[in-house]
Amino acid sequence: MNGMPKKLNMDSDLLTKILIVVSSLSAVYGCSCLKGHHQEDFCRAAYVIRGDVIDSNAPVKALPGNQQRSIIYTVKVKKVFKDNTHSISEGNVINIETSIPCSITLDKNVDYLLGGPGDENGLGIGTCDIATTWETLPKCQMNSLLNKLYNCGCEITTCTENQICKASIHSCKMAFHVEAVQNAYCARSLFRRRCHWKTCPSAQNIFNSYITNVFRG
C-alpha cells in the first residue's frame, strides 16, 4: 500500500512530460507553412499595409485561461493596399496582435509591409502571414502592390514535381519549388477573360525561360 502513492506520482510526472512534448510538437508543426506566391499571401490576408512599428507592449495573456501569450505592436499606417476590415486609414495608428507560439518579431522604427487576418474586433499577424521590411521587398511584389496588379479572382494552382499540372481558365499553375513565378503575377486577360501569368518587367527573361521549359503545351 505504501508504494501506491509513489507509483501514482511517477505516472503523473510521466504524463506531464508527455503532454509537454506533444504540446511542443503541436506548436512547431502548427506554425509551419509552405512558401507560396506573394499574390496568394495578398489575397488570403484581410488587410495589407505599409507602416512603421512605433511601439510594442510586454507579452500579455491572450485569453483568460489560455496559456498562449500575445504581443501588441503599435503601427503608424503609411499606405493601405487592402482593408477588408474597413477600419484602417492612412496616417492613423493601429494595433496588430501576434500570438505565441506562432508569433513574429518586429523591430521598432522599421518600415514594414504587413498583412494578416482581421475583423471588426482587431488585426492579427503570424509566421504564415505577410511581414517583410519594405526595403527588402522584391521589386515584382512592390510593383504589383503599388500598381494594383493583383487579381484575387484568379487562383494559383500549385503542383508537385511529379504531378500533371492543370489549371482552369480561372487560375494560373505554379510548379512547386520554382522561384521564377515569384517574378510574375496572375491576371485575367482583357479579351479572353482567362487567368494567365504576366511577368514583371524586371524579370522578363527569367520568366519567359520558365514558361518555355516548364509549361510548354
JSON list of C-alpha atoms in Angstrom, two decimals:
[
{"chain": "A", "resi": 1, "resn": "MET", "atom": "CA", "xyz": [0.00, 0.00, 0.00]},
{"chain": "A", "resi": 2, "resn": "ASN", "atom": "CA", "xyz": [2.90, 2.36, 0.82]},
{"chain": "A", "resi": 3, "resn": "GLY", "atom": "CA", "xyz": [4.16, 2.11, -2.80]},
{"chain": "A", "resi": 4, "resn": "MET", "atom": "CA", "xyz": [0.92, 3.15, -4.49]},
{"chain": "A", "resi": 5, "resn": "PRO", "atom": "CA", "xyz": [1.19, 6.94, -3.96]},
{"chain": "A", "resi": 6, "resn": "LYS", "atom": "CA", "xyz": [4.77, 6.86, -5.29]},
{"chain": "A", "resi": 7, "resn": "LYS", "atom": "CA", "xyz": [3.64, 4.97, -8.41]},
{"chain": "A", "resi": 8, "resn": "LEU", "atom": "CA", "xyz": [0.81, 7.43, -8.95]},
{"chain": "A", "resi": 9, "resn": "ASN", "atom": "CA", "xyz": [3.24, 10.33, -8.65]},
{"chain": "A", "resi": 10, "resn": "MET", "atom": "CA", "xyz": [5.60, 8.69, -11.18]},
{"chain": "A", "resi": 11, "resn": "ASP", "atom": "CA", "xyz": [2.72, 8.13, -13.61]},
{"chain": "A", "resi": 12, "resn": "SER", "atom": "CA", "xyz": [1.60, 11.72, -13.14]},
{"chain": "A", "resi": 13, "resn": "ASP", "atom": "CA", "xyz": [5.11, 13.05, -13.81]},
{"chain": "A", "resi": 14, "resn": "LEU", "atom": "CA", "xyz": [5.43, 10.89, -16.93]},
{"chain": "A", "resi": 15, "resn": "LEU", "atom": "CA", "xyz": [2.06, 12.05, -18.23]},
{"chain": "A", "resi": 16, "resn": "THR", "atom": "CA", "xyz": [3.05, 15.67, -17.65]},
{"chain": "A", "resi": 17, "resn": "LYS", "atom": "CA", "xyz": [6.27, 15.20, -19.62]},
{"chain": "A", "resi": 18, "resn": "ILE", "atom": "CA", "xyz": [4.41, 13.53, -22.49]},
{"chain": "A", "resi": 19, "resn": "LEU", "atom": "CA", "xyz": [1.88, 16.37, -22.62]},
{"chain": "A", "resi": 20, "resn": "ILE", "atom": "CA", "xyz": [4.70, 18.93, -22.71]},
{"chain": "A", "resi": 21, "resn": "VAL", "atom": "CA", "xyz": [6.38, 17.12, -25.64]},
{"chain": "A", "resi": 22, "resn": "VAL", "atom": "CA", "xyz": [3.09, 16.79, -27.55]},
{"chain": "A", "resi": 23, "resn": "SER", "atom": "CA", "xyz": [2.29, 20.46, -26.96]},
{"chain": "A", "resi": 24, "resn": "SER", "atom": "CA", "xyz": [5.75, 21.47, -28.20]},
{"chain": "A", "resi": 25, "resn": "LEU", "atom": "CA", "xyz": [5.41, 19.38, -31.35]},
{"chain": "A", "resi": 26, "resn": "SER", "atom": "CA", "xyz": [1.94, 20.79, -31.99]},
{"chain": "A", "resi": 27, "resn": "ALA", "atom": "CA", "xyz": [3.31, 24.30, -31.68]},
{"chain": "A", "resi": 28, "resn": "VAL", "atom": "CA", "xyz": [6.18, 23.60, -34.10]},
{"chain": "A", "resi": 29, "resn": "TYR", "atom": "CA", "xyz": [4.09, 21.92, -36.77]},
{"chain": "A", "resi": 30, "resn": "GLY", "atom": "CA", "xyz": [1.10, 24.20, -36.23]},
{"chain": "A", "resi": 31, "resn": "CYS", "atom": "CA", "xyz": [3.24, 27.23, -37.11]},
{"chain": "A", "resi": 32, "resn": "SER", "atom": "CA", "xyz": [4.99, 25.78, -40.15]},
{"chain": "A", "resi": 33, "resn": "CYS", "atom": "CA", "xyz": [3.78, 26.83, -43.57]},
{"chain": "A", "resi": 34, "resn": "LEU", "atom": "CA", "xyz": [4.85, 26.26, -47.15]},
{"chain": "A", "resi": 35, "resn": "LYS", "atom": "CA", "xyz": [6.12, 29.22, -49.08]},
{"chain": "A", "resi": 36, "resn": "GLY", "atom": "CA", "xyz": [3.50, 30.28, -51.59]},
{"chain": "A", "resi": 37, "resn": "HIS", "atom": "CA", "xyz": [3.21, 33.05, -54.14]},
{"chain": "A", "resi": 38, "resn": "HIS", "atom": "CA", "xyz": [3.08, 36.65, -52.95]},
{"chain": "A", "resi": 39, "resn": "GLN", "atom": "CA", "xyz": [-0.26, 37.09, -54.72]},
{"chain": "A", "resi": 40, "resn": "GLU", "atom": "CA", "xyz": [-1.72, 34.23, -52.65]},
{"chain": "A", "resi": 41, "resn": "ASP", "atom": "CA", "xyz": [-0.48, 35.91, -49.48]},
{"chain": "A", "resi": 42, "resn": "PHE", "atom": "CA", "xyz": [-2.11, 39.19, -50.51]},
{"chain": "A", "resi": 43, "resn": "CYS", "atom": "CA", "xyz": [-5.44, 37.61, -51.44]},
{"chain": "A", "resi": 44, "resn": "ARG", "atom": "CA", "xyz": [-5.61, 35.50, -48.27]},
{"chain": "A", "resi": 45, "resn": "ALA", "atom": "CA", "xyz": [-4.99, 38.47, -45.98]},
{"chain": "A", "resi": 46, "resn": "ALA", "atom": "CA", "xyz": [-7.81, 40.58, -44.58]},
{"chain": "A", "resi": 47, "resn": "TYR", "atom": "CA", "xyz": [-5.54, 43.61, -44.59]},
{"chain": "A", "resi": 48, "resn": "VAL", "atom": "CA", "xyz": [-2.23, 44.60, -46.21]},
{"chain": "A", "resi": 49, "resn": "ILE", "atom": "CA", "xyz": [-0.48, 47.82, -45.24]},
{"chain": "A", "resi": 50, "resn": "ARG", "atom": "CA", "xyz": [2.83, 49.61, -45.28]},
{"chain": "A", "resi": 51, "resn": "GLY", "atom": "CA", "xyz": [3.67, 51.04, -41.88]},
{"chain": "A", "resi": 52, "resn": "ASP", "atom": "CA", "xyz": [6.24, 51.90, -39.24]},
{"chain": "A", "resi": 53, "resn": "VAL", "atom": "CA", "xyz": [6.33, 49.99, -35.96]},
{"chain": "A", "resi": 54, "resn": "ILE", "atom": "CA", "xyz": [6.43, 52.68, -33.28]},
{"chain": "A", "resi": 55, "resn": "ASP", "atom": "CA", "xyz": [5.91, 50.64, -30.12]},
{"chain": "A", "resi": 56, "resn": "SER", "atom": "CA", "xyz": [5.16, 47.20, -28.62]},
{"chain": "A", "resi": 57, "resn": "ASN", "atom": "CA", "xyz": [3.92, 46.08, -25.24]},
{"chain": "A", "resi": 58, "resn": "ALA", "atom": "CA", "xyz": [5.13, 43.33, -22.94]},
{"chain": "A", "resi": 59, "resn": "PRO", "atom": "CA", "xyz": [3.56, 39.88, -23.53]},
{"chain": "A", "resi": 60, "resn": "VAL", "atom": "CA", "xyz": [0.07, 39.57, -22.08]},
{"chain": "A", "resi": 61, "resn": "LYS", "atom": "CA", "xyz": [-2.38, 36.70, -21.71]},
{"chain": "A", "resi": 62, "resn": "ALA", "atom": "CA", "xyz": [-4.29, 36.32, -24.99]},
{"chain": "A", "resi": 63, "resn": "LEU", "atom": "CA", "xyz": [-7.47, 34.98, -23.36]},
{"chain": "A", "resi": 64, "resn": "PRO", "atom": "CA", "xyz": [-8.46, 34.08, -19.79]},
{"chain": "A", "resi": 65, "resn": "GLY", "atom": "CA", "xyz": [-7.38, 30.51, -19.08]},
{"chain": "A", "resi": 66, "resn": "ASN", "atom": "CA", "xyz": [-5.29, 30.32, -22.26]},
{"chain": "A", "resi": 67, "resn": "GLN", "atom": "CA", "xyz": [-1.57, 29.73, -21.82]},
{"chain": "A", "resi": 68, "resn": "GLN", "atom": "CA", "xyz": [-0.73, 31.27, -25.16]},
{"chain": "A", "resi": 69, "resn": "ARG", "atom": "CA", "xyz": [0.56, 34.81, -24.86]},
{"chain": "A", "resi": 70, "resn": "SER", "atom": "CA", "xyz": [0.40, 37.78, -27.22]},
{"chain": "A", "resi": 71, "resn": "ILE", "atom": "CA", "xyz": [2.34, 40.89, -28.12]},
{"chain": "A", "resi": 72, "resn": "ILE", "atom": "CA", "xyz": [0.60, 44.01, -29.39]},
{"chain": "A", "resi": 73, "resn": "TYR", "atom": "CA", "xyz": [2.51, 46.10, -31.94]},
{"chain": "A", "resi": 74, "resn": "THR", "atom": "CA", "xyz": [1.57, 49.73, -32.47]},
{"chain": "A", "resi": 75, "resn": "VAL", "atom": "CA", "xyz": [1.94, 50.69, -36.13]},
{"chain": "A", "resi": 76, "resn": "LYS", "atom": "CA", "xyz": [1.72, 54.06, -37.92]},
{"chain": "A", "resi": 77, "resn": "VAL", "atom": "CA", "xyz": [-0.01, 53.38, -41.25]},
{"chain": "A", "resi": 78, "resn": "LYS", "atom": "CA", "xyz": [1.71, 54.89, -44.29]},
{"chain": "A", "resi": 79, "resn": "LYS", "atom": "CA", "xyz": [-0.19, 53.13, -47.10]},
{"chain": "A", "resi": 80, "resn": "VAL", "atom": "CA", "xyz": [-3.25, 50.87, -47.24]},
{"chain": "A", "resi": 81, "resn": "PHE", "atom": "CA", "xyz": [-3.18, 48.27, -50.04]},
{"chain": "A", "resi": 82, "resn": "LYS", "atom": "CA", "xyz": [-6.10, 46.19, -48.78]},
{"chain": "A", "resi": 83, "resn": "ASP", "atom": "CA", "xyz": [-8.58, 46.54, -45.94]},
{"chain": "A", "resi": 84, "resn": "ASN", "atom": "CA", "xyz": [-11.48, 44.11, -45.69]},
{"chain": "A", "resi": 85, "resn": "THR", "atom": "CA", "xyz": [-11.99, 45.22, -42.09]},
{"chain": "A", "resi": 86, "resn": "HIS", "atom": "CA", "xyz": [-12.90, 48.80, -43.10]},
{"chain": "A", "resi": 87, "resn": "SER", "atom": "CA", "xyz": [-11.05, 50.00, -40.01]},
{"chain": "A", "resi": 88, "resn": "ILE", "atom": "CA", "xyz": [-7.68, 51.22, -41.34]},
{"chain": "A", "resi": 89, "resn": "SER", "atom": "CA", "xyz": [-6.86, 54.69, -42.64]},
{"chain": "A", "resi": 90, "resn": "GLU", "atom": "CA", "xyz": [-3.56, 56.11, -43.87]},
{"chain": "A", "resi": 91, "resn": "GLY", "atom": "CA", "xyz": [-1.90, 58.26, -41.24]},
{"chain": "A", "resi": 92, "resn": "ASN", "atom": "CA", "xyz": [-3.68, 56.54, -38.36]},
{"chain": "A", "resi": 93, "resn": "VAL", "atom": "CA", "xyz": [-2.11, 54.43, -35.61]},
{"chain": "A", "resi": 94, "resn": "ILE", "atom": "CA", "xyz": [-3.33, 50.83, -35.31]},
{"chain": "A", "resi": 95, "resn": "ASN", "atom": "CA", "xyz": [-2.65, 47.82, -33.08]},
{"chain": "A", "resi": 96, "resn": "ILE", "atom": "CA", "xyz": [-1.67, 44.44, -34.52]},
{"chain": "A", "resi": 97, "resn": "GLU", "atom": "CA", "xyz": [-1.57, 41.34, -32.30]},
{"chain": "A", "resi": 98, "resn": "THR", "atom": "CA", "xyz": [0.82, 38.41, -32.70]},
{"chain": "A", "resi": 99, "resn": "SER", "atom": "CA", "xyz": [0.31, 35.29, -30.56]},
{"chain": "A", "resi": 100, "resn": "ILE", "atom": "CA", "xyz": [2.88, 32.81, -29.24]},
{"chain": "A", "resi": 101, "resn": "PRO", "atom": "CA", "xyz": [3.81, 30.15, -30.41]},
{"chain": "A", "resi": 102, "resn": "CYS", "atom": "CA", "xyz": [3.17, 31.44, -33.96]},
{"chain": "A", "resi": 103, "resn": "SER", "atom": "CA", "xyz": [4.30, 34.96, -33.18]},
{"chain": "A", "resi": 104, "resn": "ILE", "atom": "CA", "xyz": [6.67, 37.13, -35.18]},
{"chain": "A", "resi": 105, "resn": "THR", "atom": "CA", "xyz": [9.18, 39.73, -34.03]},
{"chain": "A", "resi": 106, "resn": "LEU", "atom": "CA", "xyz": [9.01, 43.25, -35.43]},
{"chain": "A", "resi": 107, "resn": "ASP", "atom": "CA", "xyz": [11.62, 45.93, -34.78]},
{"chain": "A", "resi": 108, "resn": "LYS", "atom": "CA", "xyz": [10.70, 49.44, -33.71]},
{"chain": "A", "resi": 109, "resn": "ASN", "atom": "CA", "xyz": [11.18, 52.33, -36.13]},
{"chain": "A", "resi": 110, "resn": "VAL", "atom": "CA", "xyz": [11.32, 49.99, -39.14]},
{"chain": "A", "resi": 111, "resn": "ASP", "atom": "CA", "xyz": [9.23, 50.35, -42.31]},
{"chain": "A", "resi": 112, "resn": "TYR", "atom": "CA", "xyz": [7.28, 47.09, -42.97]},
{"chain": "A", "resi": 113, "resn": "LEU", "atom": "CA", "xyz": [4.82, 45.53, -45.35]},
{"chain": "A", "resi": 114, "resn": "LEU", "atom": "CA", "xyz": [2.32, 43.82, -43.02]},
{"chain": "A", "resi": 115, "resn": "GLY", "atom": "CA", "xyz": [-0.74, 41.69, -43.67]},
{"chain": "A", "resi": 116, "resn": "GLY", "atom": "CA", "xyz": [-2.82, 39.02, -41.99]},
{"chain": "A", "resi": 117, "resn": "PRO", "atom": "CA", "xyz": [-6.22, 38.10, -40.55]},
{"chain": "A", "resi": 118, "resn": "GLY", "atom": "CA", "xyz": [-8.55, 40.68, -39.10]},
{"chain": "A", "resi": 119, "resn": "ASP", "atom": "CA", "xyz": [-12.12, 41.77, -38.44]},
{"chain": "A", "resi": 120, "resn": "GLU", "atom": "CA", "xyz": [-14.00, 44.41, -36.50]},
{"chain": "A", "resi": 121, "resn": "ASN", "atom": "CA", "xyz": [-12.52, 43.00, -33.27]},
{"chain": "A", "resi": 122, "resn": "GLY", "atom": "CA", "xyz": [-8.89, 43.54, -34.24]},
{"chain": "A", "resi": 123, "resn": "LEU", "atom": "CA", "xyz": [-5.95, 42.72, -36.51]},
{"chain": "A", "resi": 124, "resn": "GLY", "atom": "CA", "xyz": [-3.57, 39.78, -36.23]},
{"chain": "A", "resi": 125, "resn": "ILE", "atom": "CA", "xyz": [-0.32, 38.57, -37.75]},
{"chain": "A", "resi": 126, "resn": "GLY", "atom": "CA", "xyz": [1.71, 35.34, -37.52]},
{"chain": "A", "resi": 127, "resn": "THR", "atom": "CA", "xyz": [4.50, 33.33, -39.06]},
{"chain": "A", "resi": 128, "resn": "CYS", "atom": "CA", "xyz": [2.47, 32.42, -42.16]},
{"chain": "A", "resi": 129, "resn": "ASP", "atom": "CA", "xyz": [1.33, 35.99, -42.85]},
{"chain": "A", "resi": 130, "resn": "ILE", "atom": "CA", "xyz": [2.99, 39.00, -44.51]},
{"chain": "A", "resi": 131, "resn": "ALA", "atom": "CA", "xyz": [5.79, 40.63, -42.52]},
{"chain": "A", "resi": 132, "resn": "THR", "atom": "CA", "xyz": [8.64, 41.97, -44.67]},
{"chain": "A", "resi": 133, "resn": "THR", "atom": "CA", "xyz": [10.74, 45.09, -44.38]},
{"chain": "A", "resi": 134, "resn": "TRP", "atom": "CA", "xyz": [9.78, 47.46, -47.18]},
{"chain": "A", "resi": 135, "resn": "GLU", "atom": "CA", "xyz": [13.36, 47.97, -48.33]},
{"chain": "A", "resi": 136, "resn": "THR", "atom": "CA", "xyz": [13.89, 44.22, -48.87]},
{"chain": "A", "resi": 137, "resn": "LEU", "atom": "CA", "xyz": [10.60, 43.69, -50.71]},
{"chain": "A", "resi": 138, "resn": "PRO", "atom": "CA", "xyz": [11.13, 42.04, -54.15]},
{"chain": "A", "resi": 139, "resn": "LYS", "atom": "CA", "xyz": [10.62, 44.52, -56.98]},
{"chain": "A", "resi": 140, "resn": "CYS", "atom": "CA", "xyz": [7.85, 42.47, -58.59]},
{"chain": "A", "resi": 141, "resn": "GLN", "atom": "CA", "xyz": [5.87, 42.33, -55.35]},
{"chain": "A", "resi": 142, "resn": "MET", "atom": "CA", "xyz": [6.34, 46.05, -54.75]},
{"chain": "A", "resi": 143, "resn": "ASN", "atom": "CA", "xyz": [5.32, 46.85, -58.32]},
{"chain": "A", "resi": 144, "resn": "SER", "atom": "CA", "xyz": [2.21, 44.65, -58.03]},
{"chain": "A", "resi": 145, "resn": "LEU", "atom": "CA", "xyz": [1.15, 46.42, -54.84]},
{"chain": "A", "resi": 146, "resn": "LEU", "atom": "CA", "xyz": [1.79, 49.97, -55.99]},
{"chain": "A", "resi": 147, "resn": "ASN", "atom": "CA", "xyz": [0.06, 49.45, -59.34]},
{"chain": "A", "resi": 148, "resn": "LYS", "atom": "CA", "xyz": [-2.82, 47.31, -58.01]},
{"chain": "A", "resi": 149, "resn": "LEU", "atom": "CA", "xyz": [-1.99, 44.38, -60.28]},
{"chain": "A", "resi": 150, "resn": "TYR", "atom": "CA", "xyz": [-3.20, 41.54, -58.05]},
{"chain": "A", "resi": 151, "resn": "ASN", "atom": "CA", "xyz": [-6.46, 39.94, -59.21]},
{"chain": "A", "resi": 152, "resn": "CYS", "atom": "CA", "xyz": [-7.91, 37.84, -56.38]},
{"chain": "A", "resi": 153, "resn": "GLY", "atom": "CA", "xyz": [-10.47, 36.43, -58.78]},
{"chain": "A", "resi": 154, "resn": "CYS", "atom": "CA", "xyz": [-7.61, 34.41, -60.26]},
{"chain": "A", "resi": 155, "resn": "GLU", "atom": "CA", "xyz": [-6.42, 31.46, -58.18]},
{"chain": "A", "resi": 156, "resn": "ILE", "atom": "CA", "xyz": [-2.94, 29.93, -58.23]},
{"chain": "A", "resi": 157, "resn": "THR", "atom": "CA", "xyz": [-2.72, 26.15, -58.63]},
{"chain": "A", "resi": 158, "resn": "THR", "atom": "CA", "xyz": [0.38, 24.63, -57.02]},
{"chain": "A", "resi": 159, "resn": "CYS", "atom": "CA", "xyz": [1.73, 21.31, -58.33]},
{"chain": "A", "resi": 160, "resn": "THR", "atom": "CA", "xyz": [4.36, 18.87, -57.09]},
{"chain": "A", "resi": 161, "resn": "GLU", "atom": "CA", "xyz": [7.28, 17.80, -59.29]},
{"chain": "A", "resi": 162, "resn": "ASN", "atom": "CA", "xyz": [5.66, 14.53, -60.39]},
{"chain": "A", "resi": 163, "resn": "GLN", "atom": "CA", "xyz": [2.15, 15.87, -60.74]},
{"chain": "A", "resi": 164, "resn": "ILE", "atom": "CA", "xyz": [0.48, 16.81, -64.02]},
{"chain": "A", "resi": 165, "resn": "CYS", "atom": "CA", "xyz": [-0.28, 20.46, -63.53]},
{"chain": "A", "resi": 166, "resn": "LYS", "atom": "CA", "xyz": [-3.64, 21.59, -64.86]},
{"chain": "A", "resi": 167, "resn": "ALA", "atom": "CA", "xyz": [-5.18, 24.97, -64.45]},
{"chain": "A", "resi": 168, "resn": "SER", "atom": "CA", "xyz": [-8.66, 26.23, -65.27]},
{"chain": "A", "resi": 169, "resn": "ILE", "atom": "CA", "xyz": [-9.49, 29.50, -67.01]},
{"chain": "A", "resi": 170, "resn": "HIS", "atom": "CA", "xyz": [-9.77, 30.98, -63.51]},
{"chain": "A", "resi": 171, "resn": "SER", "atom": "CA", "xyz": [-6.28, 30.02, -62.31]},
{"chain": "A", "resi": 172, "resn": "CYS", "atom": "CA", "xyz": [-2.57, 30.08, -63.07]},
{"chain": "A", "resi": 173, "resn": "LYS", "atom": "CA", "xyz": [-0.42, 26.99, -62.48]},
{"chain": "A", "resi": 174, "resn": "MET", "atom": "CA", "xyz": [2.74, 27.04, -60.42]},
{"chain": "A", "resi": 175, "resn": "ALA", "atom": "CA", "xyz": [5.28, 24.22, -60.18]},
{"chain": "A", "resi": 176, "resn": "PHE", "atom": "CA", "xyz": [6.42, 23.54, -56.63]},
{"chain": "A", "resi": 177, "resn": "HIS", "atom": "CA", "xyz": [9.84, 24.92, -55.58]},
{"chain": "A", "resi": 178, "resn": "VAL", "atom": "CA", "xyz": [10.05, 27.11, -58.70]},
{"chain": "A", "resi": 179, "resn": "GLU", "atom": "CA", "xyz": [11.16, 30.66, -57.97]},
{"chain": "A", "resi": 180, "resn": "ALA", "atom": "CA", "xyz": [10.53, 32.13, -61.43]},
{"chain": "A", "resi": 181, "resn": "VAL", "atom": "CA", "xyz": [6.82, 32.73, -60.81]},
{"chain": "A", "resi": 182, "resn": "GLN", "atom": "CA", "xyz": [7.75, 34.95, -57.90]},
{"chain": "A", "resi": 183, "resn": "ASN", "atom": "CA", "xyz": [8.71, 37.39, -60.67]},
{"chain": "A", "resi": 184, "resn": "ALA", "atom": "CA", "xyz": [5.18, 37.41, -62.09]},
{"chain": "A", "resi": 185, "resn": "TYR", "atom": "CA", "xyz": [1.58, 37.92, -61.08]},
{"chain": "A", "resi": 186, "resn": "CYS", "atom": "CA", "xyz": [-1.61, 36.13, -62.13]},
{"chain": "A", "resi": 187, "resn": "ALA", "atom": "CA", "xyz": [-4.05, 38.34, -64.05]},
{"chain": "A", "resi": 188, "resn": "ARG", "atom": "CA", "xyz": [-7.11, 37.96, -66.23]},
{"chain": "A", "resi": 189, "resn": "SER", "atom": "CA", "xyz": [-6.85, 38.66, -69.96]},
{"chain": "A", "resi": 190, "resn": "LEU", "atom": "CA", "xyz": [-8.93, 41.61, -71.10]},
{"chain": "A", "resi": 191, "resn": "PHE", "atom": "CA", "xyz": [-10.17, 39.80, -74.19]},
{"chain": "A", "resi": 192, "resn": "ARG", "atom": "CA", "xyz": [-10.24, 36.06, -73.46]},
{"chain": "A", "resi": 193, "resn": "ARG", "atom": "CA", "xyz": [-11.08, 36.58, -69.77]},
{"chain": "A", "resi": 194, "resn": "ARG", "atom": "CA", "xyz": [-8.67, 33.77, -68.91]},
{"chain": "A", "resi": 195, "resn": "CYS", "atom": "CA", "xyz": [-6.24, 33.98, -65.99]},
{"chain": "A", "resi": 196, "resn": "HIS", "atom": "CA", "xyz": [-2.59, 33.78, -67.02]},
{"chain": "A", "resi": 197, "resn": "TRP", "atom": "CA", "xyz": [0.85, 34.72, -65.75]},
{"chain": "A", "resi": 198, "resn": "LYS", "atom": "CA", "xyz": [2.10, 38.21, -66.54]},
{"chain": "A", "resi": 199, "resn": "THR", "atom": "CA", "xyz": [5.75, 38.86, -65.89]},
{"chain": "A", "resi": 200, "resn": "CYS", "atom": "CA", "xyz": [7.11, 41.89, -64.12]},
{"chain": "A", "resi": 201, "resn": "PRO", "atom": "CA", "xyz": [9.32, 43.96, -66.48]},
{"chain": "A", "resi": 202, "resn": "SER", "atom": "CA", "xyz": [12.48, 43.46, -64.41]},
{"chain": "A", "resi": 203, "resn": "ALA", "atom": "CA", "xyz": [12.19, 39.68, -64.68]},
{"chain": "A", "resi": 204, "resn": "GLN", "atom": "CA", "xyz": [11.12, 39.27, -68.30]},
{"chain": "A", "resi": 205, "resn": "ASN", "atom": "CA", "xyz": [13.94, 36.99, -69.47]},
{"chain": "A", "resi": 206, "resn": "ILE", "atom": "CA", "xyz": [13.87, 34.70, -66.42]},
{"chain": "A", "resi": 207, "resn": "PHE", "atom": "CA", "xyz": [10.12, 34.21, -66.57]},
{"chain": "A", "resi": 208, "resn": "ASN", "atom": "CA", "xyz": [9.98, 33.64, -70.35]},
{"chain": "A", "resi": 209, "resn": "SER", "atom": "CA", "xyz": [12.55, 30.85, -69.99]},
{"chain": "A", "resi": 210, "resn": "TYR", "atom": "CA", "xyz": [10.47, 29.29, -67.20]},
{"chain": "A", "resi": 211, "resn": "ILE", "atom": "CA", "xyz": [7.27, 29.36, -69.28]},
{"chain": "A", "resi": 212, "resn": "THR", "atom": "CA", "xyz": [9.02, 27.80, -72.29]},
{"chain": "A", "resi": 213, "resn": "ASN", "atom": "CA", "xyz": [10.64, 24.93, -70.41]},
{"chain": "A", "resi": 214, "resn": "VAL", "atom": "CA", "xyz": [8.02, 24.06, -67.79]},
{"chain": "A", "resi": 215, "resn": "PHE", "atom": "CA", "xyz": [4.61, 24.99, -69.13]},
{"chain": "A", "resi": 216, "resn": "ARG", "atom": "CA", "xyz": [5.02, 24.05, -72.78]},
{"chain": "A", "resi": 217, "resn": "GLY", "atom": "CA", "xyz": [1.75, 22.65, -74.12]}
]
